[in-house]
GROMACS .gro file of C-alpha atoms in nm:
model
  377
    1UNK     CA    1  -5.291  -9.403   0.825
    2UNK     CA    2  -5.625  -9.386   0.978
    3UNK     CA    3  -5.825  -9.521   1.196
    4UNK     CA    4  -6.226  -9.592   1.131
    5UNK     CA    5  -6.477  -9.619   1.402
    6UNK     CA    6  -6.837  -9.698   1.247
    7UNK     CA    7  -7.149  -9.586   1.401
    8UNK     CA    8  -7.407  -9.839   1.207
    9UNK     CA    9  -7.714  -9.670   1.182
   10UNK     CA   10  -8.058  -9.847   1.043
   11UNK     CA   11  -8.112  -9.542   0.778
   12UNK     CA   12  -7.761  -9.365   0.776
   13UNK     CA   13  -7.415  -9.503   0.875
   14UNK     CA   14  -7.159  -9.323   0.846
   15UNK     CA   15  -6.774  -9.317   0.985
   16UNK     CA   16  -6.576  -9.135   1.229
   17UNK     CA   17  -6.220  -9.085   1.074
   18UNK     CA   18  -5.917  -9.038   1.340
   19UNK     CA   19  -5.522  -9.044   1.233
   20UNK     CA   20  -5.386  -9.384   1.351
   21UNK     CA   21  -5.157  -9.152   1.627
   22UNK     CA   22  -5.048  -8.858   1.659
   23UNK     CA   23  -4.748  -8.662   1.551
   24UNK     CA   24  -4.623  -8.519   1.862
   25UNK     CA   25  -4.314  -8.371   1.689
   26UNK     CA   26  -4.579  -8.153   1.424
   27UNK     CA   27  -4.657  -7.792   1.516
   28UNK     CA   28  -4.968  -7.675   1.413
   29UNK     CA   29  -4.783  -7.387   1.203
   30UNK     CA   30  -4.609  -7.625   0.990
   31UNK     CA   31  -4.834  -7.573   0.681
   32UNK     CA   32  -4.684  -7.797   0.446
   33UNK     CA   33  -4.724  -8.100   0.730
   34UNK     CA   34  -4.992  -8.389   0.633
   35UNK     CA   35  -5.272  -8.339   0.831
   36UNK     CA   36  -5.656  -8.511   0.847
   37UNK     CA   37  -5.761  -8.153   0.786
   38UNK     CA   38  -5.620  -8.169   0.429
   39UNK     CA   39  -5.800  -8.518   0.368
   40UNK     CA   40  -6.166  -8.342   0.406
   41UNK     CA   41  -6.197  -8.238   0.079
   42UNK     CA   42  -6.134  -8.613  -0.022
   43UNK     CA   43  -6.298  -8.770   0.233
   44UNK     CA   44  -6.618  -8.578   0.136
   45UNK     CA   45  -6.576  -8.692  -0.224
   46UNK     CA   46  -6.561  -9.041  -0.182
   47UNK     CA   47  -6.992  -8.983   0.002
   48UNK     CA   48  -7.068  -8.889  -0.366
   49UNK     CA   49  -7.230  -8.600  -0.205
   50UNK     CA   50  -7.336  -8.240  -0.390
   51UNK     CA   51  -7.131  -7.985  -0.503
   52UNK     CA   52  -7.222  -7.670  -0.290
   53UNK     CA   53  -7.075  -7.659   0.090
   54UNK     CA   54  -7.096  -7.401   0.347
   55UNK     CA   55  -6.848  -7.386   0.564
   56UNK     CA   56  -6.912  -7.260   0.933
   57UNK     CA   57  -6.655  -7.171   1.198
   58UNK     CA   58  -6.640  -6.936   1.506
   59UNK     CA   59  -6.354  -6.600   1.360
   60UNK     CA   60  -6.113  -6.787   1.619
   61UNK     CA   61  -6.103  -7.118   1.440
   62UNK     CA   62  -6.136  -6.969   1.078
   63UNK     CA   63  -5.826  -6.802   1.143
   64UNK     CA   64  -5.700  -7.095   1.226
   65UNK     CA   65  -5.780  -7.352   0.989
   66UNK     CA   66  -6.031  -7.218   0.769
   67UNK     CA   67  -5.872  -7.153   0.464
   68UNK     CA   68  -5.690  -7.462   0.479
   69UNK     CA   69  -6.011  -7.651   0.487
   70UNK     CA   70  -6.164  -7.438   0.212
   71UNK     CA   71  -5.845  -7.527  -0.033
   72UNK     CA   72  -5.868  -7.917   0.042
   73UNK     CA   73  -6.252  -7.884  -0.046
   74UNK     CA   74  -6.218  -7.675  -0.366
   75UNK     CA   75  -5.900  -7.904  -0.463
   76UNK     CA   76  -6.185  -8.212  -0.497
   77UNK     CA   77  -6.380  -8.018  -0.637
   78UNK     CA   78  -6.642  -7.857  -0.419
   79UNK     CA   79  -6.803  -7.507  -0.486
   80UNK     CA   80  -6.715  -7.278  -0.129
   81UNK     CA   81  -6.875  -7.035   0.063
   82UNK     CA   82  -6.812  -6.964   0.410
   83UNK     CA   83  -6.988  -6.836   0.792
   84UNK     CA   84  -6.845  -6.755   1.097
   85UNK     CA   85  -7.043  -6.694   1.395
   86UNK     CA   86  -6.978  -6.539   1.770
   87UNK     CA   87  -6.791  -6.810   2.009
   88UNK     CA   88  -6.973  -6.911   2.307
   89UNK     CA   89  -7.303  -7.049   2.434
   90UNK     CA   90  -7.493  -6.797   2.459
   91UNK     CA   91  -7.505  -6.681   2.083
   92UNK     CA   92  -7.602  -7.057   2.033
   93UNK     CA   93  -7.951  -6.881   1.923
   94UNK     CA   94  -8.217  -6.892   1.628
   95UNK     CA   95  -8.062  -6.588   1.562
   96UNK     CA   96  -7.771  -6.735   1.441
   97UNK     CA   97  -7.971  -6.967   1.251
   98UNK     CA   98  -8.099  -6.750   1.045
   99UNK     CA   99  -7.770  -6.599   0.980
  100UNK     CA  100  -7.678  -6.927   0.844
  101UNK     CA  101  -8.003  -7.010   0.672
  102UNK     CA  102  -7.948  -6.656   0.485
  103UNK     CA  103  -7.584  -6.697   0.369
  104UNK     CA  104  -7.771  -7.082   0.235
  105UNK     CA  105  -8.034  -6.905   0.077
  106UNK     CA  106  -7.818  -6.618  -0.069
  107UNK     CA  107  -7.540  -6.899  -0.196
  108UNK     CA  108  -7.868  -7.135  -0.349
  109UNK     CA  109  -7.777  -7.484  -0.170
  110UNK     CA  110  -7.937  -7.721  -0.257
  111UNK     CA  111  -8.102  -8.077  -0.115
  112UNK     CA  112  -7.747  -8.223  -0.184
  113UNK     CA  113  -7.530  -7.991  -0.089
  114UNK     CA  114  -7.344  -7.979   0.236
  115UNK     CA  115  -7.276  -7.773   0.549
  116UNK     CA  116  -6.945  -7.787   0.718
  117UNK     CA  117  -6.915  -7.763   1.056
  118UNK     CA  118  -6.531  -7.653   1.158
  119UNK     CA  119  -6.542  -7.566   1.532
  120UNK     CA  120  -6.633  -7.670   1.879
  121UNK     CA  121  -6.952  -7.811   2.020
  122UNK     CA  122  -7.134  -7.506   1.970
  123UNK     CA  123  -7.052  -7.484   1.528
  124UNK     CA  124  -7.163  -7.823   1.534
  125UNK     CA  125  -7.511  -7.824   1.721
  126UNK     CA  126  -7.594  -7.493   1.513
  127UNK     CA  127  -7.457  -7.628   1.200
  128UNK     CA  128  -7.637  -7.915   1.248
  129UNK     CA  129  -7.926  -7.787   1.298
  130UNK     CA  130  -7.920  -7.567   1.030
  131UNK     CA  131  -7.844  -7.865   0.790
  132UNK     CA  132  -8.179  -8.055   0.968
  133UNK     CA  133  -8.397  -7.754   0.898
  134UNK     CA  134  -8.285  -7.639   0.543
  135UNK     CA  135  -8.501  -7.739   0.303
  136UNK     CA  136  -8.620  -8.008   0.527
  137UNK     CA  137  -8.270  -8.161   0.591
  138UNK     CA  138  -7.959  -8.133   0.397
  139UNK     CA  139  -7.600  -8.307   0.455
  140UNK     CA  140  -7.342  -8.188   0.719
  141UNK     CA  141  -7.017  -8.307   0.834
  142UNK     CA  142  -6.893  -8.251   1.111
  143UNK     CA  143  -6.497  -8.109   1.198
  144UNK     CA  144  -6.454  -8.089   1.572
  145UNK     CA  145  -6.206  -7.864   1.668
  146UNK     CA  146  -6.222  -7.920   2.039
  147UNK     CA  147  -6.147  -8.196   2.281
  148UNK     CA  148  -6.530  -8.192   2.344
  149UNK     CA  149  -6.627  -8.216   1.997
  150UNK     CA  150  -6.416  -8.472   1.885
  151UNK     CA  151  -6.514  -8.711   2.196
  152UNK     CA  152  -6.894  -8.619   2.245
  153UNK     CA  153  -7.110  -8.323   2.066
  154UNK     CA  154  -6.987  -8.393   1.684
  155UNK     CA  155  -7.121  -8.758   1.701
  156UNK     CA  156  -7.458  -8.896   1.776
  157UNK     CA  157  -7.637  -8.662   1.596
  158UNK     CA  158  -7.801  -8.433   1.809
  159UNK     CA  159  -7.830  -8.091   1.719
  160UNK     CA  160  -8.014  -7.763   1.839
  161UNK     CA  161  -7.951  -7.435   1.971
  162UNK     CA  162  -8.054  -7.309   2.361
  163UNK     CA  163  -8.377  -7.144   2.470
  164UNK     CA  164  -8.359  -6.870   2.698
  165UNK     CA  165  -8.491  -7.087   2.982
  166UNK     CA  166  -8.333  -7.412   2.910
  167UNK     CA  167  -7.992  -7.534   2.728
  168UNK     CA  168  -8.094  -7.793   2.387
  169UNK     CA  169  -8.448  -7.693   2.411
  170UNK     CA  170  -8.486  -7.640   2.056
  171UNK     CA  171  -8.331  -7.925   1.865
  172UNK     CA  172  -8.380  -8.232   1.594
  173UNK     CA  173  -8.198  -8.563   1.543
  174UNK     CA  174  -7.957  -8.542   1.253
  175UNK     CA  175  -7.669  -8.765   1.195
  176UNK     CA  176  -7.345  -8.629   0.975
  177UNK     CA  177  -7.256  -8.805   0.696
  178UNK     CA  178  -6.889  -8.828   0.817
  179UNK     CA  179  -6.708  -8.711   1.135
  180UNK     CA  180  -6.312  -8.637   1.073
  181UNK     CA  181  -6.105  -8.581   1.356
  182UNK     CA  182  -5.755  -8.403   1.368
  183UNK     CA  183  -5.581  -8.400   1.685
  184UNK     CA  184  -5.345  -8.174   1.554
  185UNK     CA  185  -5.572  -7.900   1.583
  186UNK     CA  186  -5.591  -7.962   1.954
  187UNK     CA  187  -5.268  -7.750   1.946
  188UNK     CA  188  -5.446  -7.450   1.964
  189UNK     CA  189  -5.745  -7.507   2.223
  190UNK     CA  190  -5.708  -7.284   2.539
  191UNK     CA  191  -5.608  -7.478   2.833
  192UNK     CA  192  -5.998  -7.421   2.965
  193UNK     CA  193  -6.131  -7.585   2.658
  194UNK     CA  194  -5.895  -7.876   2.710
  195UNK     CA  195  -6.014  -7.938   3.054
  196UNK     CA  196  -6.360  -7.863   2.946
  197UNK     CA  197  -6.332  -8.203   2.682
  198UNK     CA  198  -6.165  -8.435   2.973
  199UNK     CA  199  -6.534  -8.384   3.151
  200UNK     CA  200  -6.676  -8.573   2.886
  201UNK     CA  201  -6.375  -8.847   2.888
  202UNK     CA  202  -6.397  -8.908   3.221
  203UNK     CA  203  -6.763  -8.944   3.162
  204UNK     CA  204  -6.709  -9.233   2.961
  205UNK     CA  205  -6.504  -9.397   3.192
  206UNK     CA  206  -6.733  -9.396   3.494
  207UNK     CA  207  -7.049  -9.482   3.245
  208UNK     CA  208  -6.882  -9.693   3.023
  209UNK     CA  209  -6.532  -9.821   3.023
  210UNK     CA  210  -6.367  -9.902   3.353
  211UNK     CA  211  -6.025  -9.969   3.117
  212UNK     CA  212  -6.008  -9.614   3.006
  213UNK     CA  213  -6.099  -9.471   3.363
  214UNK     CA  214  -5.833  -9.681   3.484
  215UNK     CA  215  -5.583  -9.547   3.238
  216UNK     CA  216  -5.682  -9.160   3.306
  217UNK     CA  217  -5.620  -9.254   3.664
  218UNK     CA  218  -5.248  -9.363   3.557
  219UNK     CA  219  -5.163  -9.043   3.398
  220UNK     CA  220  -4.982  -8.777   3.621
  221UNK     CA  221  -5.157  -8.503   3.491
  222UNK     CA  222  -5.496  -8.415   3.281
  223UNK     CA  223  -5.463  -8.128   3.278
  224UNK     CA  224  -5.286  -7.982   2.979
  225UNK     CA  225  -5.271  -8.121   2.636
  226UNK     CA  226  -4.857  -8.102   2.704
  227UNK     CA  227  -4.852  -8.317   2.981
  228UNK     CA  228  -5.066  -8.633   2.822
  229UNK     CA  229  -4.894  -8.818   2.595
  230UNK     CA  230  -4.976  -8.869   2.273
  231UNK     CA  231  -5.015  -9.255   2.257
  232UNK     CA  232  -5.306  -9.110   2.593
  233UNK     CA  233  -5.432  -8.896   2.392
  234UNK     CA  234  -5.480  -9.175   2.059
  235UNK     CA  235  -5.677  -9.384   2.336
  236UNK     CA  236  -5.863  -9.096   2.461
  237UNK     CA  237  -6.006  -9.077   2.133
  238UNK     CA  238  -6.042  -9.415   1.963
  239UNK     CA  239  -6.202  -9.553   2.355
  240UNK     CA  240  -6.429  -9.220   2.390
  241UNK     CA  241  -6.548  -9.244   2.002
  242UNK     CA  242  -6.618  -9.584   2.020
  243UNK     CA  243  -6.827  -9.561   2.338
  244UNK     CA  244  -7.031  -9.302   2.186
  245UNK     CA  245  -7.065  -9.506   1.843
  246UNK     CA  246  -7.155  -9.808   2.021
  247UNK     CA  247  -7.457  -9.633   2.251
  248UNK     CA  248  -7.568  -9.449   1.932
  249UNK     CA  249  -7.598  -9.756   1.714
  250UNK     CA  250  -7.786  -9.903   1.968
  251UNK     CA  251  -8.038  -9.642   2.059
  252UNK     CA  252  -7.983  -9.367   1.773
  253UNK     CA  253  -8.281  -9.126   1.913
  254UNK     CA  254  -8.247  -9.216   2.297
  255UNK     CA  255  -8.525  -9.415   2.394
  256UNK     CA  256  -8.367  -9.610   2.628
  257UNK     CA  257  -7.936  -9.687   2.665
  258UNK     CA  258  -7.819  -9.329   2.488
  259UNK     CA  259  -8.003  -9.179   2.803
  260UNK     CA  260  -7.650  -9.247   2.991
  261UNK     CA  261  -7.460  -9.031   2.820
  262UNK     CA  262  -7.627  -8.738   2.997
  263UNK     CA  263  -7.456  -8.843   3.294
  264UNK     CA  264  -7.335  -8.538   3.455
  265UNK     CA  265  -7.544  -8.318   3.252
  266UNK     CA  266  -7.863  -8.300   3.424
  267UNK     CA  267  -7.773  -8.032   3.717
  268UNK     CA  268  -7.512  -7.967   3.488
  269UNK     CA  269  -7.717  -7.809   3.235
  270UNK     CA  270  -7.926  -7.616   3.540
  271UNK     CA  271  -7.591  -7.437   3.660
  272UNK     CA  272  -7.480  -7.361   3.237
  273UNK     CA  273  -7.848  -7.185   3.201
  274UNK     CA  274  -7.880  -7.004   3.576
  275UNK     CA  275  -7.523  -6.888   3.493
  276UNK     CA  276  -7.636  -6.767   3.174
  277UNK     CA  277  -7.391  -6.962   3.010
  278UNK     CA  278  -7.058  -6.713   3.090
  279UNK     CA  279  -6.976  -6.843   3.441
  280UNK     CA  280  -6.885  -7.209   3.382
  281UNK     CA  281  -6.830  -7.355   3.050
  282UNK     CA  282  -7.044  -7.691   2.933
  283UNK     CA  283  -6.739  -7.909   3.031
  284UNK     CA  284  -6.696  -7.756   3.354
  285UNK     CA  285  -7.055  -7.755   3.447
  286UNK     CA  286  -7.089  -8.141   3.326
  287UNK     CA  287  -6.779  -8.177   3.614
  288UNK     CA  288  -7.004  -8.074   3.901
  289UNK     CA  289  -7.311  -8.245   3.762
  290UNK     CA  290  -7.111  -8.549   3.794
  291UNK     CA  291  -6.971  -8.486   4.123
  292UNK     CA  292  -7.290  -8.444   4.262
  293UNK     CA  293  -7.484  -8.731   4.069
  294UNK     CA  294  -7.206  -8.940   4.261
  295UNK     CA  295  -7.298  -8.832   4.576
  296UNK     CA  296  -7.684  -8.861   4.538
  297UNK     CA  297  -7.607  -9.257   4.390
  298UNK     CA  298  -7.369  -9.250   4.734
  299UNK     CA  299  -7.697  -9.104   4.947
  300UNK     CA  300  -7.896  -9.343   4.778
  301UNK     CA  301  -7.666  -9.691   4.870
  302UNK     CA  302  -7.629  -9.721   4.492
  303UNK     CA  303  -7.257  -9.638   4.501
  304UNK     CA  304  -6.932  -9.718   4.731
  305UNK     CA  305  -6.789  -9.378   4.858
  306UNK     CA  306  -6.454  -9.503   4.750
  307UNK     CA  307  -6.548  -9.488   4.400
  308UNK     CA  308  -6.730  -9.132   4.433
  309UNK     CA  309  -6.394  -9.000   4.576
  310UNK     CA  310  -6.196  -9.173   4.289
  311UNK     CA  311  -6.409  -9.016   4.023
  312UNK     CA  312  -6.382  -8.696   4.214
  313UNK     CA  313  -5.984  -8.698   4.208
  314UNK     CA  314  -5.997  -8.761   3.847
  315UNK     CA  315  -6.239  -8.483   3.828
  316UNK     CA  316  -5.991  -8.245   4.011
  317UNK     CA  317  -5.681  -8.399   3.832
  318UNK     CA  318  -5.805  -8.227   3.509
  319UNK     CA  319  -5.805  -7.937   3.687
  320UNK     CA  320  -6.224  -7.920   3.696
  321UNK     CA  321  -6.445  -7.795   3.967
  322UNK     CA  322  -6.648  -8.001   4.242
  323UNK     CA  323  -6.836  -7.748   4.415
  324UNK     CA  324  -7.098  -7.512   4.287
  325UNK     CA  325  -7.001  -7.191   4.207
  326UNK     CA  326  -7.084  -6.918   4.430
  327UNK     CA  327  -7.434  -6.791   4.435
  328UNK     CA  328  -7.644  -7.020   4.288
  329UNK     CA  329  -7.957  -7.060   4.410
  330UNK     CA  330  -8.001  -7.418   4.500
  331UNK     CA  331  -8.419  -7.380   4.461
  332UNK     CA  332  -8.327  -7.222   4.135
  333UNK     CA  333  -8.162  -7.568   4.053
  334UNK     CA  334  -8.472  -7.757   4.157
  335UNK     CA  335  -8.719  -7.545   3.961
  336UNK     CA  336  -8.479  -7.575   3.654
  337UNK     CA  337  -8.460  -7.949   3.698
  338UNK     CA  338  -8.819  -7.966   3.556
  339UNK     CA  339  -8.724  -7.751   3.239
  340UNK     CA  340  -8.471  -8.067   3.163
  341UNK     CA  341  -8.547  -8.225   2.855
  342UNK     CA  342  -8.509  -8.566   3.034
  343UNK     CA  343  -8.797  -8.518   3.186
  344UNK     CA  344  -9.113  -8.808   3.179
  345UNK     CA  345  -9.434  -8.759   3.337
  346UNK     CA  346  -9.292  -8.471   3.568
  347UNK     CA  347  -9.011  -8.678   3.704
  348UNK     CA  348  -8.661  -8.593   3.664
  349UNK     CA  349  -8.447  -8.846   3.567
  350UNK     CA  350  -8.129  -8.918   3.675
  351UNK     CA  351  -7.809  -9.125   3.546
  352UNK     CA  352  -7.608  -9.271   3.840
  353UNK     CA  353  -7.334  -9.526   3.893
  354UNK     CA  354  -7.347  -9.853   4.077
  355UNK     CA  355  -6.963  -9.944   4.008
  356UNK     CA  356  -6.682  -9.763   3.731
  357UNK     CA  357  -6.831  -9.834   3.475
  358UNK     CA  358  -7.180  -9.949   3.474
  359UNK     CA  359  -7.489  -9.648   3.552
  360UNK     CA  360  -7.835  -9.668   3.549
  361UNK     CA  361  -8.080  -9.421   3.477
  362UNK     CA  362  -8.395  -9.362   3.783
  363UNK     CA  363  -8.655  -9.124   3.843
  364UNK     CA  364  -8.693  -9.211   4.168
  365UNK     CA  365  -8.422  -8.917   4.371
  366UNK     CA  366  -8.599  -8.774   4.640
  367UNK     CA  367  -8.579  -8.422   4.591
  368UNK     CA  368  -8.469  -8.366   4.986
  369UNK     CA  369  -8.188  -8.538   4.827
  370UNK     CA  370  -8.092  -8.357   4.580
  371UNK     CA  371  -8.107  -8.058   4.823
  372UNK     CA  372  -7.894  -8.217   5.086
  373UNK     CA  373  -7.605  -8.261   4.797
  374UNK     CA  374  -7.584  -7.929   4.704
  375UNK     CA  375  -7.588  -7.805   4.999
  376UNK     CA  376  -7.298  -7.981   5.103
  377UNK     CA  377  -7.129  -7.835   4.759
   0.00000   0.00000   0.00000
């Protein structure tokens, strides 16, 4: 059985698919096991969609799960080829894109055909992107394979790739025509990567949903995928999804309400880029851009410090960072502040929280106090 969250969009819906719970009993080795993964060739059959699909995973993931993907497509049907890029951040480049756009080119796809992206956050924004820019915009559908992914990047429809001064600087707005999500597959993520997707959860419990933040603060540990229970992890999905599908529908290309789901991400995309994207990973980074947004919303009288320090011990339950890590410039933050693409009329703006729950977004944080909160980081 599965379980269908919609995202209702005014030009394209489309569905994210989740399995009703998961198997905790199921390894990921057991090949002949049912599995969502094995439903994508169907899936994309019912969209009535073109014949020719490129596939696009990291070597990692491939290994993983590619072929098994590539026999569930070609079972319904579909014509196959296949791309795997570099893991991490910083190959999150044009150059990539044109890898992809010459494996499209070199395999003919067409206006209806499809890219598939199997991976993490950074498959999808590439993938994505490549489908937006191919012949002016072709199909993708997107098959998170992290925590991340499944909760955050593989939904909403924002793609792009990083400039060398600023992280989603070079981007476009295109939504998948499906999103399928196998929790099974969550068997293989490094512990780091795990961690890295409970940023964004706990994200959308302090902007949000006080129920799920309430829920994460019942668990004993975050942790580790072994230590969160399966019916947590169900919730962690279906409440995360839908939080994401119901700020999309509402404001699809963020001109107004999607601007809260960047909280966290404002310094936290300053430390990803002065790091050059190897120190701290996008989940980890998001962690101490929330931990300080906190404190300036504290600074400001916007906040109770009780709530600050109970987002903070959820923070450090997942086993995430609070302070900055060492050597960063805090200057360097300020000046990188203004590369943000959240900018408007020179003014940084901020998402901060007034109660679990409920944020607002401001560009009115005195830069003295921004200072004074990472200093005390």
């Amino acid at each position: 059985m599965t379980s269908v969250i919609n995202v209702n969009l005014p030009e394209q819906s489309y569905e994210i698919a989740i399995p009703s719970l998961p198997d905790a009993t199921r390894t990921v080795s057991d090949a002949n096991a049912p599995s969502s993964l094995d439903q994508l060739g169907q899936q994309m059959a019912s969209l009535k969609l073109g014949k020719k699909v490129l596939l696009v995973s990291n070597p990692t993931i491939f290994k993983h799960f590619g072929e098994r993907a590539i026999a569930s497509l070609k079972s319904a049907g579909f014509e196959v080829a296949s791309c795997t890029l570099p893991p991490g951040e910083r190959y999150k480049t044009l150059n990539s894109i044109q890898k992809l756009y010459d494996i499209a080119l070199e395999n003919r796809l067409e206006r209806s055909s499809t890219m598939v992206a199997l991976g993490g956050g950074v498959i999808g924004d590439m993938t994505g992107f490549a489908a937006a820019t191919w012949l002016r915009g072709i199909n993708v559908v997107q098959v998170p394979t992290t925590l991340l992914a499944m909760v955050d990047s593989a939904i909403g429809g924002k793609t792009g790739v990083n400039h060398p001064h600023g992280k989603n600087l070079i981007g476009a707005f295109h939504q998948p025509r499906l999103v399928l999500i196998d929790p099974e597959v969550l068997k293989t993520l490094p512990m780091r990567e795990f961690r890295a997707g409970m940023a964004e959860v706990i994200k959308y419990g302090v902007i949000w949903d006080a129920e799920l933040f309430a829920q994460l603060e019942a668990s004993k540990r975050l942790d580790q995928l072994r230590y969160v229970k399966p019916e947590l992890i169900h919730t962690i999905l279906m409440r995360s999804c839908q939080a994401k599908a119901d700020v999309v529908s509402k404001d699809e290309k963020e001109g107004g309400l999607r601007a809260i789901l960047n909280y966290g991400h404002t310094i936290g995309h300053a430390v990803e880029s002065l790091t050059g994207y190897r120190l701290v990973n996008h989940g980890e980074a998001v962690a101490i851009g929330m931990v300080a947004a906190g404190q300036i919303a504290v600074e400001l009288g916007m906040w109770q410090n009780v709530d600050t320090e109970r987002q903070n011990a959820l923070i450090q339950k997942a086993g995430l960072p609070t302070q900055l890590p060492t050597g960063v410039d805090i200057e360097a933050i300020i000046e990188a502040l203004q590369l943000d693409k959240k900018v408007k009329a020179g003014k940084v703006r901020f998402v901060l929280p007034t109660e679990i729950g409920v944020v607002t977004v401001t560009d009115e944080v005195p830069s003295d106090i921004i200072r004074q909160v990472l200093r005390g980081m």
